[in-house]
Amino acid sequence: MEGRILMKYTISIIVLMMLFLPVKAQTINGVVITKKLNILTIENKLIALKYNLAKGTYTAIDKVGKIEAIAQAQSQINDFNSSVQGAVNSFKIETVNDKLGKGAALVIISKKKSNPDQLLKIKLFSNQAFMVMQSGIKNTLQKPYIVKNFSPLANASIFKGLNVKENLK
C-alpha cells in the first residue's frame, strides 16, 4: 500500500516538473521561435520547423494540411553531417526584412573538430507557406577548405506516404 502511494506521489511530482520546464519563446515579425530542452521551433500560422539540437536533425510540418513535409533532415557539407557523432549544434536568431517579406531566421551552427563550422539558415516569413534555406560554412581551419558538395536536406524523407499525383495537383 505504501509503495502505491509513494509511486503516485512520485508520478505527480514528475508531471508537475514537466509542466514547468523552461520554455523560451520569442516573436519576431509574426514568426514565433521557441526552445524547450533541445527542441528549437520556428513557426508561423501555416508551417513549423522543429530542429533537434542534440541530434542535428529537423522536421518541417504543413500545419494547415497536417502533413509532415520534411522528416529527419540533416545539413551536410562534404563528409560533415550535422548529426554525426561529435558534432555540437548551436543557434542564433536573426530578424528578416527582405524582398520576400518580414519574418525571422534561425541560423544553426554545427561544429566538429577538424572541420569548418557548418551553417544552416532557415528563414520563415509571417504569412507565407514556404521557408528559405541557405547552407554554407565559416572556415575556422588554418588552411583553405574546398566544398565539393553540400545539402541542407541530406538523408531527408520528403512528403513520406503522400501520393503526389493525388495530393499535389
Short mmCIF file of C-alpha atoms in Angstrom, two decimals:
data_model
loop_
_atom_site.label_atom_id
_atom_site.label_comp_id
_atom_site.label_asym_id
_atom_site.label_seq_id
_atom_site.Cartn_x
_atom_site.Cartn_y
_atom_site.Cartn_z
CA MET A 1 0.00 0.00 0.00
CA GLU A 2 2.77 2.44 0.94
CA GLY A 3 4.56 1.62 -2.32
CA ARG A 4 1.49 2.63 -4.38
CA ILE A 5 1.10 5.92 -2.52
CA LEU A 6 4.80 6.69 -2.98
CA MET A 7 4.57 5.82 -6.70
CA LYS A 8 1.53 8.09 -7.22
CA TYR A 9 3.30 10.89 -5.35
CA THR A 10 6.44 10.46 -7.47
CA ILE A 11 4.46 10.44 -10.72
CA SER A 12 2.62 13.61 -9.66
CA ILE A 13 5.91 15.39 -8.98
CA ILE A 14 7.34 14.32 -12.36
CA VAL A 15 4.21 15.55 -14.20
CA LEU A 16 4.37 18.90 -12.41
CA MET A 17 8.07 19.26 -13.23
CA MET A 18 7.36 18.60 -16.93
CA LEU A 19 4.63 21.24 -16.95
CA PHE A 20 7.01 23.86 -15.60
CA LEU A 21 10.09 23.11 -17.73
CA PRO A 22 11.53 26.32 -19.05
CA VAL A 23 10.25 27.26 -22.49
CA LYS A 24 11.86 30.26 -24.06
CA ALA A 25 9.65 31.98 -26.66
CA GLN A 26 10.21 34.97 -28.88
CA THR A 27 8.03 36.52 -31.61
CA ILE A 28 9.67 38.46 -34.44
CA ASN A 29 7.57 39.92 -37.28
CA GLY A 30 4.78 37.37 -36.72
CA VAL A 31 7.15 34.39 -36.55
CA VAL A 32 7.34 32.51 -33.25
CA ILE A 33 10.57 30.88 -32.09
CA THR A 34 10.56 28.61 -29.05
CA LYS A 35 13.14 26.43 -27.35
CA LYS A 36 12.23 23.63 -24.99
CA LEU A 37 15.12 21.45 -23.90
CA ASN A 38 16.93 20.53 -27.15
CA ILE A 39 14.00 21.22 -29.50
CA LEU A 40 14.05 24.55 -31.30
CA THR A 41 10.87 25.51 -33.20
CA ILE A 42 10.32 28.29 -35.73
CA GLU A 43 6.73 28.70 -36.92
CA ASN A 44 4.01 30.90 -38.32
CA LYS A 45 0.29 30.10 -38.74
CA LEU A 46 0.96 27.92 -41.78
CA ILE A 47 4.17 25.94 -41.23
CA ALA A 48 6.53 24.87 -38.47
CA LEU A 49 10.09 23.57 -38.43
CA LYS A 50 11.41 21.69 -35.40
CA TYR A 51 15.19 21.36 -35.06
CA ASN A 52 16.65 18.87 -32.59
CA LEU A 53 19.92 20.45 -31.44
CA ALA A 54 21.07 17.22 -29.75
CA LYS A 55 20.57 15.05 -32.83
CA GLY A 56 21.27 17.61 -35.58
CA THR A 57 18.06 16.75 -37.43
CA TYR A 58 14.90 18.65 -38.29
CA THR A 59 11.32 18.14 -39.42
CA ALA A 60 9.02 20.59 -41.24
CA ILE A 61 5.23 20.43 -40.94
CA ASP A 62 2.43 21.92 -43.04
CA LYS A 63 0.16 22.99 -40.16
CA VAL A 64 -2.89 23.57 -42.37
CA GLY A 65 -2.85 20.17 -44.10
CA LYS A 66 -1.25 18.47 -41.10
CA ILE A 67 1.40 16.96 -43.40
CA GLU A 68 4.98 16.18 -42.40
CA ALA A 69 6.66 17.74 -45.44
CA ILE A 70 10.27 17.05 -44.42
CA ALA A 71 11.31 14.38 -41.92
CA GLN A 72 14.67 13.71 -40.22
CA ALA A 73 16.63 16.05 -42.48
CA GLN A 74 20.25 16.94 -41.75
CA SER A 75 22.56 19.51 -43.25
CA GLN A 76 25.74 18.26 -44.83
CA ILE A 77 28.88 19.71 -46.37
CA ASN A 78 31.28 17.20 -47.92
CA ASP A 79 31.51 14.37 -45.35
CA PHE A 80 30.49 16.52 -42.35
CA ASN A 81 26.86 15.90 -41.41
CA SER A 82 25.07 17.88 -38.67
CA SER A 83 24.02 14.65 -36.96
CA VAL A 84 27.42 12.94 -36.93
CA GLN A 85 28.83 11.87 -33.57
CA GLY A 86 30.91 14.66 -32.05
CA ALA A 87 29.00 17.48 -33.75
CA VAL A 88 27.83 20.29 -31.47
CA ASN A 89 24.84 22.27 -32.74
CA SER A 90 24.01 25.76 -31.53
CA PHE A 91 21.87 28.59 -32.92
CA LYS A 92 21.30 32.29 -33.21
CA ILE A 93 18.20 34.24 -34.19
CA GLU A 94 18.01 36.99 -36.80
CA THR A 95 15.33 39.45 -37.91
CA VAL A 96 14.41 39.22 -41.61
CA ASN A 97 13.17 42.08 -43.78
CA ASP A 98 13.83 41.41 -47.46
CA LYS A 99 12.02 41.25 -50.83
CA LEU A 100 10.10 38.15 -49.76
CA GLY A 101 8.71 39.86 -46.67
CA LYS A 102 9.24 40.25 -42.95
CA GLY A 103 9.97 37.38 -40.64
CA ALA A 104 12.72 35.70 -38.68
CA ALA A 105 15.61 33.35 -39.28
CA LEU A 106 17.32 30.62 -37.32
CA VAL A 107 20.99 30.13 -38.01
CA ILE A 108 22.11 26.67 -36.93
CA ILE A 109 25.86 26.36 -36.38
CA SER A 110 27.26 22.81 -36.42
CA LYS A 111 30.82 22.44 -35.12
CA LYS A 112 33.13 19.44 -35.13
CA LYS A 113 36.84 19.22 -34.50
CA SER A 114 38.99 19.41 -37.68
CA ASN A 115 36.05 20.72 -39.75
CA PRO A 116 34.89 24.22 -40.66
CA ASP A 117 31.73 25.44 -38.95
CA GLN A 118 28.68 24.39 -40.91
CA LEU A 119 25.89 26.98 -41.22
CA LEU A 120 22.22 26.38 -41.99
CA LYS A 121 19.99 29.46 -42.18
CA ILE A 122 16.23 28.88 -42.11
CA LYS A 123 14.13 31.95 -42.98
CA LEU A 124 10.42 31.99 -42.27
CA PHE A 125 8.05 34.81 -43.14
CA SER A 126 4.95 35.86 -41.21
CA ASN A 127 2.17 34.88 -43.64
CA GLN A 128 3.93 32.65 -46.17
CA ALA A 129 3.63 28.87 -46.59
CA PHE A 130 7.28 28.45 -47.54
CA MET A 131 10.69 28.84 -45.97
CA VAL A 132 14.07 29.73 -47.44
CA MET A 133 17.11 27.61 -46.55
CA GLN A 134 20.71 28.62 -47.06
CA SER A 135 23.70 26.38 -46.45
CA GLY A 136 27.30 27.46 -46.02
CA ILE A 137 30.48 27.31 -43.98
CA LYS A 138 32.67 29.51 -41.84
CA ASN A 139 36.20 28.30 -42.40
CA THR A 140 37.71 28.11 -38.92
CA LEU A 141 40.61 25.99 -40.13
CA GLN A 142 44.11 27.33 -40.69
CA LYS A 143 44.05 26.19 -44.32
CA PRO A 144 41.79 26.51 -47.38
CA TYR A 145 38.74 24.25 -47.48
CA ILE A 146 37.22 23.01 -50.74
CA VAL A 147 33.45 22.49 -50.75
CA LYS A 148 32.70 19.63 -53.13
CA ASN A 149 29.04 19.14 -52.21
CA PHE A 150 26.51 20.47 -49.76
CA SER A 151 22.89 19.82 -48.92
CA PRO A 152 20.51 21.39 -46.44
CA LEU A 153 18.22 18.33 -46.90
CA ALA A 154 20.63 15.39 -46.55
CA ASN A 155 19.05 12.00 -45.75
CA ALA A 156 15.56 13.52 -45.55
CA SER A 157 12.20 11.94 -46.26
CA ILE A 158 10.09 14.35 -48.28
CA PHE A 159 6.27 14.08 -48.17
CA LYS A 160 6.60 10.49 -46.93
CA GLY A 161 3.46 8.46 -47.61
CA LEU A 162 1.85 11.18 -49.74
CA ASN A 163 0.58 10.29 -53.21
CA VAL A 164 1.96 13.16 -55.27
CA LYS A 165 -0.44 12.54 -58.18
CA GLU A 166 -3.48 12.87 -55.91
CA ASN A 167 -2.36 15.45 -53.38
CA LEU A 168 -0.26 17.93 -55.35
CA LYS A 169 -2.35 18.77 -58.42
#
